[in-house]
């Protein structure tokens, strides 16, 4: 997770040589049915969850049951995945959006996704007090950030406790890792909320919508496109959760 490096720190006009911790970063290549799909820049842990979550939010699989086999080679940072559906849509490989995320982020998209904007149907709700407490727990769990300042955190909650927590140098990867583990554990997305330390951009909203998670809570801001899409999708977006305040940008009926 970390690597120690020697640095020179200048403080109040004085230079000091010391050791500091940096966040680990490595390329991670996902191969589908013997075809290279994408290479992500990621924190080199929880890679199975990252691969599964990425394939799901990209629309390549619809559930964990679509995966026949997955083999990880952590020594070279590669995942070899066999799908039950052997014929991969080759056109999908060219339908890429380069994201606003950390590193060379990429998501795949289908133009039909943007045409069929079915709203999220969920009566799931949460109190503002619980949101404040959950965000505090997220920050307490973010050990890698405290040590390096170079990673994002994401978590899944049932509005009572955080039961999945992940970290990564990329906020997109952190979300995919959470969704990937939830798929493996067969979690009910419709009665969950996701917490994030990172900016809520339109591609994050698309990932959350793919899983039909009704609420996203972040300590950072959403973009204008994220808010527009969230309102169309019926997704609750809560940002700037810091201390005892928050901003609700869409779906305020789910906040009690």
mmCIF file with all atom_site columns, C-alpha atoms in Angstrom, residues 28-234:
data_model
loop_
_atom_site.group_PDB
_atom_site.id
_atom_site.type_symbol
_atom_site.label_atom_id
_atom_site.label_alt_id
_atom_site.label_comp_id
_atom_site.label_asym_id
_atom_site.label_entity_id
_atom_site.label_seq_id
_atom_site.pdbx_PDB_ins_code
_atom_site.Cartn_x
_atom_site.Cartn_y
_atom_site.Cartn_z
_atom_site.occupancy
_atom_site.B_iso_or_equiv
_atom_site.pdbx_formal_charge
_atom_site.auth_seq_id
_atom_site.auth_comp_id
_atom_site.auth_asym_id
_atom_site.auth_atom_id
_atom_site.pdbx_PDB_model_num
ATOM 1   C CA . UNK A 1 28  ? -3.679  -3.214  -13.943 1.00 0.00 ? 28  UNK A CA 1
ATOM 2   C CA . UNK A 1 29  ? -4.717  -4.856  -17.206 1.00 0.00 ? 29  UNK A CA 1
ATOM 3   C CA . UNK A 1 30  ? -8.081  -6.578  -17.585 1.00 0.00 ? 30  UNK A CA 1
ATOM 4   C CA . UNK A 1 31  ? -8.300  -9.307  -20.240 1.00 0.00 ? 31  UNK A CA 1
ATOM 5   C CA . UNK A 1 32  ? -11.687 -10.690 -21.284 1.00 0.00 ? 32  UNK A CA 1
ATOM 6   C CA . UNK A 1 33  ? -11.945 -14.005 -23.130 1.00 0.00 ? 33  UNK A CA 1
ATOM 7   C CA . UNK A 1 34  ? -8.262  -13.679 -24.155 1.00 0.00 ? 34  UNK A CA 1
ATOM 8   C CA . UNK A 1 35  ? -8.805  -10.110 -25.413 1.00 0.00 ? 35  UNK A CA 1
ATOM 9   C CA . UNK A 1 36  ? -7.177  -7.135  -23.694 1.00 0.00 ? 36  UNK A CA 1
ATOM 10  C CA . UNK A 1 37  ? -9.953  -4.756  -22.659 1.00 0.00 ? 37  UNK A CA 1
ATOM 11  C CA . UNK A 1 38  ? -8.354  -1.952  -20.637 1.00 0.00 ? 38  UNK A CA 1
ATOM 12  C CA . UNK A 1 39  ? -5.430  -0.988  -18.434 1.00 0.00 ? 39  UNK A CA 1
ATOM 13  C CA . UNK A 1 40  ? -6.198  0.981   -15.293 1.00 0.00 ? 40  UNK A CA 1
ATOM 14  C CA . UNK A 1 41  ? -3.815  2.852   -13.036 1.00 0.00 ? 41  UNK A CA 1
ATOM 15  C CA . UNK A 1 42  ? -4.713  1.651   -9.578  1.00 0.00 ? 42  UNK A CA 1
ATOM 16  C CA . UNK A 1 43  ? -3.608  0.823   -6.070  1.00 0.00 ? 43  UNK A CA 1
ATOM 17  C CA . UNK A 1 44  ? -2.357  -2.781  -6.384  1.00 0.00 ? 44  UNK A CA 1
ATOM 18  C CA . UNK A 1 45  ? -4.716  -4.481  -3.938  1.00 0.00 ? 45  UNK A CA 1
ATOM 19  C CA . UNK A 1 46  ? -8.341  -5.701  -4.027  1.00 0.00 ? 46  UNK A CA 1
ATOM 20  C CA . UNK A 1 47  ? -7.797  -6.296  -7.744  1.00 0.00 ? 47  UNK A CA 1
ATOM 21  C CA . UNK A 1 48  ? -10.406 -9.036  -8.099  1.00 0.00 ? 48  UNK A CA 1
ATOM 22  C CA . UNK A 1 49  ? -13.042 -6.689  -6.724  1.00 0.00 ? 49  UNK A CA 1
ATOM 23  C CA . UNK A 1 50  ? -11.789 -3.909  -9.004  1.00 0.00 ? 50  UNK A CA 1
ATOM 24  C CA . UNK A 1 51  ? -12.024 -6.120  -12.101 1.00 0.00 ? 51  UNK A CA 1
ATOM 25  C CA . UNK A 1 52  ? -15.536 -7.350  -11.278 1.00 0.00 ? 52  UNK A CA 1
ATOM 26  C CA . UNK A 1 53  ? -16.786 -3.875  -10.366 1.00 0.00 ? 53  UNK A CA 1
ATOM 27  C CA . UNK A 1 54  ? -15.268 -2.314  -13.483 1.00 0.00 ? 54  UNK A CA 1
ATOM 28  C CA . UNK A 1 55  ? -16.886 -4.897  -15.770 1.00 0.00 ? 55  UNK A CA 1
ATOM 29  C CA . UNK A 1 56  ? -20.239 -4.379  -14.064 1.00 0.00 ? 56  UNK A CA 1
ATOM 30  C CA . UNK A 1 57  ? -20.288 -0.584  -14.120 1.00 0.00 ? 57  UNK A CA 1
ATOM 31  C CA . UNK A 1 58  ? -19.042 -0.701  -17.726 1.00 0.00 ? 58  UNK A CA 1
ATOM 32  C CA . UNK A 1 59  ? -22.093 -2.768  -18.658 1.00 0.00 ? 59  UNK A CA 1
ATOM 33  C CA . UNK A 1 60  ? -20.021 -5.765  -19.791 1.00 0.00 ? 60  UNK A CA 1
ATOM 34  C CA . UNK A 1 61  ? -21.542 -8.073  -17.149 1.00 0.00 ? 61  UNK A CA 1
ATOM 35  C CA . UNK A 1 62  ? -24.964 -7.865  -15.528 1.00 0.00 ? 62  UNK A CA 1
ATOM 36  C CA . UNK A 1 63  ? -24.176 -9.970  -12.470 1.00 0.00 ? 63  UNK A CA 1
ATOM 37  C CA . UNK A 1 64  ? -21.400 -12.035 -10.923 1.00 0.00 ? 64  UNK A CA 1
ATOM 38  C CA . UNK A 1 65  ? -23.005 -15.127 -12.477 1.00 0.00 ? 65  UNK A CA 1
ATOM 39  C CA . UNK A 1 66  ? -21.856 -13.901 -15.913 1.00 0.00 ? 66  UNK A CA 1
ATOM 40  C CA . UNK A 1 67  ? -18.251 -14.613 -14.886 1.00 0.00 ? 67  UNK A CA 1
ATOM 41  C CA . UNK A 1 68  ? -17.121 -18.185 -15.485 1.00 0.00 ? 68  UNK A CA 1
ATOM 42  C CA . UNK A 1 69  ? -13.578 -17.844 -14.167 1.00 0.00 ? 69  UNK A CA 1
ATOM 43  C CA . UNK A 1 70  ? -11.124 -15.194 -13.028 1.00 0.00 ? 70  UNK A CA 1
ATOM 44  C CA . UNK A 1 71  ? -7.365  -15.583 -12.585 1.00 0.00 ? 71  UNK A CA 1
ATOM 45  C CA . UNK A 1 72  ? -5.138  -12.850 -11.150 1.00 0.00 ? 72  UNK A CA 1
ATOM 46  C CA . UNK A 1 73  ? -1.422  -12.536 -11.815 1.00 0.00 ? 73  UNK A CA 1
ATOM 47  C CA . UNK A 1 74  ? -0.429  -9.917  -9.265  1.00 0.00 ? 74  UNK A CA 1
ATOM 48  C CA . UNK A 1 75  ? 3.248   -10.181 -10.230 1.00 0.00 ? 75  UNK A CA 1
ATOM 49  C CA . UNK A 1 76  ? 2.516   -8.435  -13.548 1.00 0.00 ? 76  UNK A CA 1
ATOM 50  C CA . UNK A 1 77  ? -0.781  -6.757  -12.635 1.00 0.00 ? 77  UNK A CA 1
ATOM 51  C CA . UNK A 1 78  ? -3.137  -8.642  -14.934 1.00 0.00 ? 78  UNK A CA 1
ATOM 52  C CA . UNK A 1 79  ? -6.568  -10.239 -14.642 1.00 0.00 ? 79  UNK A CA 1
ATOM 53  C CA . UNK A 1 80  ? -7.692  -12.991 -17.007 1.00 0.00 ? 80  UNK A CA 1
ATOM 54  C CA . UNK A 1 81  ? -11.447 -13.314 -17.026 1.00 0.00 ? 81  UNK A CA 1
ATOM 55  C CA . UNK A 1 82  ? -13.614 -15.806 -18.866 1.00 0.00 ? 82  UNK A CA 1
ATOM 56  C CA . UNK A 1 83  ? -17.248 -14.878 -19.377 1.00 0.00 ? 83  UNK A CA 1
ATOM 57  C CA . UNK A 1 84  ? -20.021 -17.373 -19.968 1.00 0.00 ? 84  UNK A CA 1
ATOM 58  C CA . UNK A 1 85  ? -20.934 -15.320 -23.005 1.00 0.00 ? 85  UNK A CA 1
ATOM 59  C CA . UNK A 1 86  ? -17.882 -15.973 -25.141 1.00 0.00 ? 86  UNK A CA 1
ATOM 60  C CA . UNK A 1 87  ? -18.633 -13.358 -27.790 1.00 0.00 ? 87  UNK A CA 1
ATOM 61  C CA . UNK A 1 88  ? -17.655 -9.901  -26.559 1.00 0.00 ? 88  UNK A CA 1
ATOM 62  C CA . UNK A 1 89  ? -19.160 -6.914  -28.357 1.00 0.00 ? 89  UNK A CA 1
ATOM 63  C CA . UNK A 1 90  ? -16.097 -5.672  -30.230 1.00 0.00 ? 90  UNK A CA 1
ATOM 64  C CA . UNK A 1 91  ? -17.763 -2.315  -30.902 1.00 0.00 ? 91  UNK A CA 1
ATOM 65  C CA . UNK A 1 92  ? -17.846 -1.681  -27.165 1.00 0.00 ? 92  UNK A CA 1
ATOM 66  C CA . UNK A 1 93  ? -14.056 -1.524  -27.047 1.00 0.00 ? 93  UNK A CA 1
ATOM 67  C CA . UNK A 1 94  ? -14.158 1.647   -29.131 1.00 0.00 ? 94  UNK A CA 1
ATOM 68  C CA . UNK A 1 95  ? -16.947 3.266   -27.099 1.00 0.00 ? 95  UNK A CA 1
ATOM 69  C CA . UNK A 1 96  ? -14.770 4.829   -24.443 1.00 0.00 ? 96  UNK A CA 1
ATOM 70  C CA . UNK A 1 97  ? -14.954 7.951   -22.359 1.00 0.00 ? 97  UNK A CA 1
ATOM 71  C CA . UNK A 1 98  ? -11.738 9.196   -20.788 1.00 0.00 ? 98  UNK A CA 1
ATOM 72  C CA . UNK A 1 99  ? -12.733 10.274  -17.337 1.00 0.00 ? 99  UNK A CA 1
ATOM 73  C CA . UNK A 1 100 ? -12.002 13.292  -15.191 1.00 0.00 ? 100 UNK A CA 1
ATOM 74  C CA . UNK A 1 101 ? -10.539 10.984  -12.564 1.00 0.00 ? 101 UNK A CA 1
ATOM 75  C CA . UNK A 1 102 ? -7.063  10.421  -11.225 1.00 0.00 ? 102 UNK A CA 1
ATOM 76  C CA . UNK A 1 103 ? -4.693  8.815   -13.694 1.00 0.00 ? 103 UNK A CA 1
ATOM 77  C CA . UNK A 1 104 ? -5.760  7.715   -17.144 1.00 0.00 ? 104 UNK A CA 1
ATOM 78  C CA . UNK A 1 105 ? -9.282  6.729   -16.167 1.00 0.00 ? 105 UNK A CA 1
ATOM 79  C CA . UNK A 1 106 ? -11.621 5.210   -18.731 1.00 0.00 ? 106 UNK A CA 1
ATOM 80  C CA . UNK A 1 107 ? -15.187 3.975   -18.743 1.00 0.00 ? 107 UNK A CA 1
ATOM 81  C CA . UNK A 1 108 ? -17.113 2.196   -21.472 1.00 0.00 ? 108 UNK A CA 1
ATOM 82  C CA . UNK A 1 109 ? -20.559 3.323   -22.436 1.00 0.00 ? 109 UNK A CA 1
ATOM 83  C CA . UNK A 1 110 ? -23.499 2.312   -24.549 1.00 0.00 ? 110 UNK A CA 1
ATOM 84  C CA . UNK A 1 111 ? -25.449 5.133   -26.183 1.00 0.00 ? 111 UNK A CA 1
ATOM 85  C CA . UNK A 1 112 ? -28.663 3.331   -25.194 1.00 0.00 ? 112 UNK A CA 1
ATOM 86  C CA . UNK A 1 113 ? -27.733 3.877   -21.553 1.00 0.00 ? 113 UNK A CA 1
ATOM 87  C CA . UNK A 1 114 ? -28.235 7.586   -22.057 1.00 0.00 ? 114 UNK A CA 1
ATOM 88  C CA . UNK A 1 115 ? -31.508 7.123   -23.945 1.00 0.00 ? 115 UNK A CA 1
ATOM 89  C CA . UNK A 1 116 ? -33.244 4.776   -21.498 1.00 0.00 ? 116 UNK A CA 1
ATOM 90  C CA . UNK A 1 117 ? -32.974 6.815   -18.329 1.00 0.00 ? 117 UNK A CA 1
ATOM 91  C CA . UNK A 1 118 ? -35.158 4.700   -16.097 1.00 0.00 ? 118 UNK A CA 1
ATOM 92  C CA . UNK A 1 119 ? -35.418 6.187   -12.627 1.00 0.00 ? 119 UNK A CA 1
ATOM 93  C CA . UNK A 1 120 ? -34.150 4.402   -9.535  1.00 0.00 ? 120 UNK A CA 1
ATOM 94  C CA . UNK A 1 121 ? -37.147 2.993   -7.679  1.00 0.00 ? 121 UNK A CA 1
ATOM 95  C CA . UNK A 1 122 ? -36.283 2.811   -3.979  1.00 0.00 ? 122 UNK A CA 1
ATOM 96  C CA . UNK A 1 123 ? -37.884 3.873   -0.714  1.00 0.00 ? 123 UNK A CA 1
ATOM 97  C CA . UNK A 1 124 ? -34.528 3.658   1.062   1.00 0.00 ? 124 UNK A CA 1
ATOM 98  C CA . UNK A 1 125 ? -33.858 6.661   3.305   1.00 0.00 ? 125 UNK A CA 1
ATOM 99  C CA . UNK A 1 126 ? -31.476 7.903   5.984   1.00 0.00 ? 126 UNK A CA 1
ATOM 100 C CA . UNK A 1 127 ? -31.368 10.608  8.642   1.00 0.00 ? 127 UNK A CA 1
ATOM 101 C CA . UNK A 1 128 ? -29.011 13.551  8.380   1.00 0.00 ? 128 UNK A CA 1
ATOM 102 C CA . UNK A 1 129 ? -27.553 12.608  11.765  1.00 0.00 ? 129 UNK A CA 1
ATOM 103 C CA . UNK A 1 130 ? -26.638 9.155   10.497  1.00 0.00 ? 130 UNK A CA 1
ATOM 104 C CA . UNK A 1 131 ? -24.996 10.652  7.400   1.00 0.00 ? 131 UNK A CA 1
ATOM 105 C CA . UNK A 1 132 ? -22.717 12.754  9.599   1.00 0.00 ? 132 UNK A CA 1
ATOM 106 C CA . UNK A 1 133 ? -21.777 9.707   11.678  1.00 0.00 ? 133 UNK A CA 1
ATOM 107 C CA . UNK A 1 134 ? -21.120 7.481   8.649   1.00 0.00 ? 134 UNK A CA 1
ATOM 108 C CA . UNK A 1 135 ? -18.884 10.089  7.051   1.00 0.00 ? 135 UNK A CA 1
ATOM 109 C CA . UNK A 1 136 ? -16.924 10.322  10.284  1.00 0.00 ? 136 UNK A CA 1
ATOM 110 C CA . UNK A 1 137 ? -16.483 6.515   10.251  1.00 0.00 ? 137 UNK A CA 1
ATOM 111 C CA . UNK A 1 138 ? -15.333 6.668   6.606   1.00 0.00 ? 138 UNK A CA 1
ATOM 112 C CA . UNK A 1 139 ? -12.661 9.203   7.536   1.00 0.00 ? 139 UNK A CA 1
ATOM 113 C CA . UNK A 1 140 ? -11.546 7.116   10.523  1.00 0.00 ? 140 UNK A CA 1
ATOM 114 C CA . UNK A 1 141 ? -11.174 4.044   8.292   1.00 0.00 ? 141 UNK A CA 1
ATOM 115 C CA . UNK A 1 142 ? -9.118  5.954   5.703   1.00 0.00 ? 142 UNK A CA 1
ATOM 116 C CA . UNK A 1 143 ? -5.758  4.866   7.086   1.00 0.00 ? 143 UNK A CA 1
ATOM 117 C CA . UNK A 1 144 ? -3.945  5.035   3.735   1.00 0.00 ? 144 UNK A CA 1
ATOM 118 C CA . UNK A 1 145 ? -5.043  8.628   3.224   1.00 0.00 ? 145 UNK A CA 1
ATOM 119 C CA . UNK A 1 146 ? -3.840  9.581   6.688   1.00 0.00 ? 146 UNK A CA 1
ATOM 120 C CA . UNK A 1 147 ? -0.431  8.066   5.956   1.00 0.00 ? 147 UNK A CA 1
ATOM 121 C CA . UNK A 1 148 ? 0.028   9.322   2.369   1.00 0.00 ? 148 UNK A CA 1
ATOM 122 C CA . UNK A 1 149 ? -2.635  11.895  1.492   1.00 0.00 ? 149 UNK A CA 1
ATOM 123 C CA . UNK A 1 150 ? -2.710  10.218  -1.916  1.00 0.00 ? 150 UNK A CA 1
ATOM 124 C CA . UNK A 1 151 ? -5.746  7.919   -2.028  1.00 0.00 ? 151 UNK A CA 1
ATOM 125 C CA . UNK A 1 152 ? -9.536  8.065   -2.165  1.00 0.00 ? 152 UNK A CA 1
ATOM 126 C CA . UNK A 1 153 ? -11.972 6.109   -0.025  1.00 0.00 ? 153 UNK A CA 1
ATOM 127 C CA . UNK A 1 154 ? -15.364 4.606   -0.823  1.00 0.00 ? 154 UNK A CA 1
ATOM 128 C CA . UNK A 1 155 ? -17.753 2.503   1.223   1.00 0.00 ? 155 UNK A CA 1
ATOM 129 C CA . UNK A 1 156 ? -21.154 0.828   1.136   1.00 0.00 ? 156 UNK A CA 1
ATOM 130 C CA . UNK A 1 157 ? -23.611 1.143   4.020   1.00 0.00 ? 157 UNK A CA 1
ATOM 131 C CA . UNK A 1 158 ? -27.093 -0.056  4.952   1.00 0.00 ? 158 UNK A CA 1
ATOM 132 C CA . UNK A 1 159 ? -27.665 3.286   6.763   1.00 0.00 ? 159 UNK A CA 1
ATOM 133 C CA . UNK A 1 160 ? -26.604 1.613   10.005  1.00 0.00 ? 160 UNK A CA 1
ATOM 134 C CA . UNK A 1 161 ? -23.003 0.551   9.515   1.00 0.00 ? 161 UNK A CA 1
ATOM 135 C CA . UNK A 1 162 ? -20.302 0.516   6.855   1.00 0.00 ? 162 UNK A CA 1
ATOM 136 C CA . UNK A 1 163 ? -19.918 -3.102  5.716   1.00 0.00 ? 163 UNK A CA 1
ATOM 137 C CA . UNK A 1 164 ? -17.654 -2.643  2.666   1.00 0.00 ? 164 UNK A CA 1
ATOM 138 C CA . UNK A 1 165 ? -14.712 -0.215  2.638   1.00 0.00 ? 165 UNK A CA 1
ATOM 139 C CA . UNK A 1 166 ? -12.087 0.283   -0.081  1.00 0.00 ? 166 UNK A CA 1
ATOM 140 C CA . UNK A 1 167 ? -9.248  2.660   -0.926  1.00 0.00 ? 167 UNK A CA 1
ATOM 141 C CA . UNK A 1 168 ? -7.506  3.448   -4.205  1.00 0.00 ? 168 UNK A CA 1
ATOM 142 C CA . UNK A 1 169 ? -5.510  6.223   -5.845  1.00 0.00 ? 169 UNK A CA 1
ATOM 143 C CA . UNK A 1 170 ? -8.496  6.714   -8.183  1.00 0.00 ? 170 UNK A CA 1
ATOM 144 C CA . UNK A 1 171 ? -11.944 7.627   -6.903  1.00 0.00 ? 171 UNK A CA 1
ATOM 145 C CA . UNK A 1 172 ? -13.473 5.630   -9.792  1.00 0.00 ? 172 UNK A CA 1
ATOM 146 C CA . UNK A 1 173 ? -11.441 2.577   -8.835  1.00 0.00 ? 173 UNK A CA 1
ATOM 147 C CA . UNK A 1 174 ? -12.455 2.879   -5.182  1.00 0.00 ? 174 UNK A CA 1
ATOM 148 C CA . UNK A 1 175 ? -16.129 2.900   -6.187  1.00 0.00 ? 175 UNK A CA 1
ATOM 149 C CA . UNK A 1 176 ? -15.622 -0.066  -8.546  1.00 0.00 ? 176 UNK A CA 1
ATOM 150 C CA . UNK A 1 177 ? -13.854 -2.023  -5.794  1.00 0.00 ? 177 UNK A CA 1
ATOM 151 C CA . UNK A 1 178 ? -16.813 -1.468  -3.470  1.00 0.00 ? 178 UNK A CA 1
ATOM 152 C CA . UNK A 1 179 ? -19.329 -2.493  -6.130  1.00 0.00 ? 179 UNK A CA 1
ATOM 153 C CA . UNK A 1 180 ? -17.214 -5.494  -7.100  1.00 0.00 ? 180 UNK A CA 1
ATOM 154 C CA . UNK A 1 181 ? -17.114 -6.859  -3.540  1.00 0.00 ? 181 UNK A CA 1
ATOM 155 C CA . UNK A 1 182 ? -20.831 -6.189  -3.152  1.00 0.00 ? 182 UNK A CA 1
ATOM 156 C CA . UNK A 1 183 ? -21.529 -8.249  -6.285  1.00 0.00 ? 183 UNK A CA 1
ATOM 157 C CA . UNK A 1 184 ? -19.407 -11.113 -4.983  1.00 0.00 ? 184 UNK A CA 1
ATOM 158 C CA . UNK A 1 185 ? -21.275 -10.980 -1.653  1.00 0.00 ? 185 UNK A CA 1
ATOM 159 C CA . UNK A 1 186 ? -24.655 -10.558 -3.389  1.00 0.00 ? 186 UNK A CA 1
ATOM 160 C CA . UNK A 1 187 ? -25.521 -7.353  -1.539  1.00 0.00 ? 187 UNK A CA 1
ATOM 161 C CA . UNK A 1 188 ? -28.903 -5.676  -2.091  1.00 0.00 ? 188 UNK A CA 1
ATOM 162 C CA . UNK A 1 189 ? -27.846 -2.443  -3.820  1.00 0.00 ? 189 UNK A CA 1
ATOM 163 C CA . UNK A 1 190 ? -31.360 -0.998  -3.707  1.00 0.00 ? 190 UNK A CA 1
ATOM 164 C CA . UNK A 1 191 ? -31.220 -0.750  0.084   1.00 0.00 ? 191 UNK A CA 1
ATOM 165 C CA . UNK A 1 192 ? -27.722 0.679   0.313   1.00 0.00 ? 192 UNK A CA 1
ATOM 166 C CA . UNK A 1 193 ? -25.904 3.960   0.041   1.00 0.00 ? 193 UNK A CA 1
ATOM 167 C CA . UNK A 1 194 ? -22.381 4.649   -1.128  1.00 0.00 ? 194 UNK A CA 1
ATOM 168 C CA . UNK A 1 195 ? -19.967 7.024   0.580   1.00 0.00 ? 195 UNK A CA 1
ATOM 169 C CA . UNK A 1 196 ? -17.027 8.629   -1.175  1.00 0.00 ? 196 UNK A CA 1
ATOM 170 C CA . UNK A 1 197 ? -14.186 10.980  -0.383  1.00 0.00 ? 197 UNK A CA 1
ATOM 171 C CA . UNK A 1 198 ? -13.966 12.158  -3.986  1.00 0.00 ? 198 UNK A CA 1
ATOM 172 C CA . UNK A 1 199 ? -15.667 14.513  -6.379  1.00 0.00 ? 199 UNK A CA 1
ATOM 173 C CA . UNK A 1 200 ? -19.013 13.270  -7.746  1.00 0.00 ? 200 UNK A CA 1
ATOM 174 C CA . UNK A 1 201 ? -18.717 13.625  -11.516 1.00 0.00 ? 201 UNK A CA 1
ATOM 175 C CA . UNK A 1 202 ? -21.096 12.402  -14.220 1.00 0.00 ? 202 UNK A CA 1
ATOM 176 C CA . UNK A 1 203 ? -19.193 9.137   -14.708 1.00 0.00 ? 203 UNK A CA 1
ATOM 177 C CA . UNK A 1 204 ? -19.438 8.378   -10.990 1.00 0.00 ? 204 UNK A CA 1
ATOM 178 C CA . UNK A 1 205 ? -23.202 8.957   -11.211 1.00 0.00 ? 205 UNK A CA 1
ATOM 179 C CA . UNK A 1 206 ? -23.380 6.557   -14.176 1.00 0.00 ? 206 UNK A CA 1
ATOM 180 C CA . UNK A 1 207 ? -21.560 3.882   -12.159 1.00 0.00 ? 207 UNK A CA 1
ATOM 181 C CA . UNK A 1 208 ? -23.923 4.343   -9.194  1.00 0.00 ? 208 UNK A CA 1
ATOM 182 C CA . UNK A 1 209 ? -26.960 4.303   -11.480 1.00 0.00 ? 209 UNK A CA 1
ATOM 183 C CA . UNK A 1 210 ? -25.779 1.059   -13.107 1.00 0.00 ? 210 UNK A CA 1
ATOM 184 C CA . UNK A 1 211 ? -25.937 -0.581  -9.666  1.00 0.00 ? 211 UNK A CA 1
ATOM 185 C CA . UNK A 1 212 ? -29.255 1.169   -8.831  1.00 0.00 ? 212 UNK A CA 1
ATOM 186 C CA . UNK A 1 213 ? -27.823 2.464   -5.554  1.00 0.00 ? 213 UNK A CA 1
ATOM 187 C CA . UNK A 1 214 ? -30.266 5.227   -4.520  1.00 0.00 ? 214 UNK A CA 1
ATOM 188 C CA . UNK A 1 215 ? -27.944 7.516   -2.501  1.00 0.00 ? 215 UNK A CA 1
ATOM 189 C CA . UNK A 1 216 ? -24.371 8.753   -2.841  1.00 0.00 ? 216 UNK A CA 1
ATOM 190 C CA . UNK A 1 217 ? -22.762 10.789  -0.075  1.00 0.00 ? 217 UNK A CA 1
ATOM 191 C CA . UNK A 1 218 ? -19.459 12.615  -0.545  1.00 0.00 ? 218 UNK A CA 1
ATOM 192 C CA . UNK A 1 219 ? -17.281 14.998  1.396   1.00 0.00 ? 219 UNK A CA 1
ATOM 193 C CA . UNK A 1 220 ? -16.509 16.704  -1.946  1.00 0.00 ? 220 UNK A CA 1
ATOM 194 C CA . UNK A 1 221 ? -18.559 18.492  -4.587  1.00 0.00 ? 221 UNK A CA 1
ATOM 195 C CA . UNK A 1 222 ? -20.612 17.208  -7.519  1.00 0.00 ? 222 UNK A CA 1
ATOM 196 C CA . UNK A 1 223 ? -20.287 18.592  -11.049 1.00 0.00 ? 223 UNK A CA 1
ATOM 197 C CA . UNK A 1 224 ? -23.179 20.259  -12.868 1.00 0.00 ? 224 UNK A CA 1
ATOM 198 C CA . UNK A 1 225 ? -23.601 17.265  -15.204 1.00 0.00 ? 225 UNK A CA 1
ATOM 199 C CA . UNK A 1 226 ? -23.636 14.895  -12.237 1.00 0.00 ? 226 UNK A CA 1
ATOM 200 C CA . UNK A 1 227 ? -26.478 16.877  -10.671 1.00 0.00 ? 227 UNK A CA 1
ATOM 201 C CA . UNK A 1 228 ? -28.461 16.965  -13.942 1.00 0.00 ? 228 UNK A CA 1
ATOM 202 C CA . UNK A 1 229 ? -28.118 13.209  -14.465 1.00 0.00 ? 229 UNK A CA 1
ATOM 203 C CA . UNK A 1 230 ? -28.885 12.430  -10.823 1.00 0.00 ? 230 UNK A CA 1
ATOM 204 C CA . UNK A 1 231 ? -32.134 14.393  -11.017 1.00 0.00 ? 231 UNK A CA 1
ATOM 205 C CA . UNK A 1 232 ? -33.116 12.506  -14.178 1.00 0.00 ? 232 UNK A CA 1
ATOM 206 C CA . UNK A 1 233 ? -32.219 9.161   -12.624 1.00 0.00 ? 233 UNK A CA 1
ATOM 207 C CA . UNK A 1 234 ? -33.909 9.792   -9.276  1.00 0.00 ? 234 UNK A CA 1
#
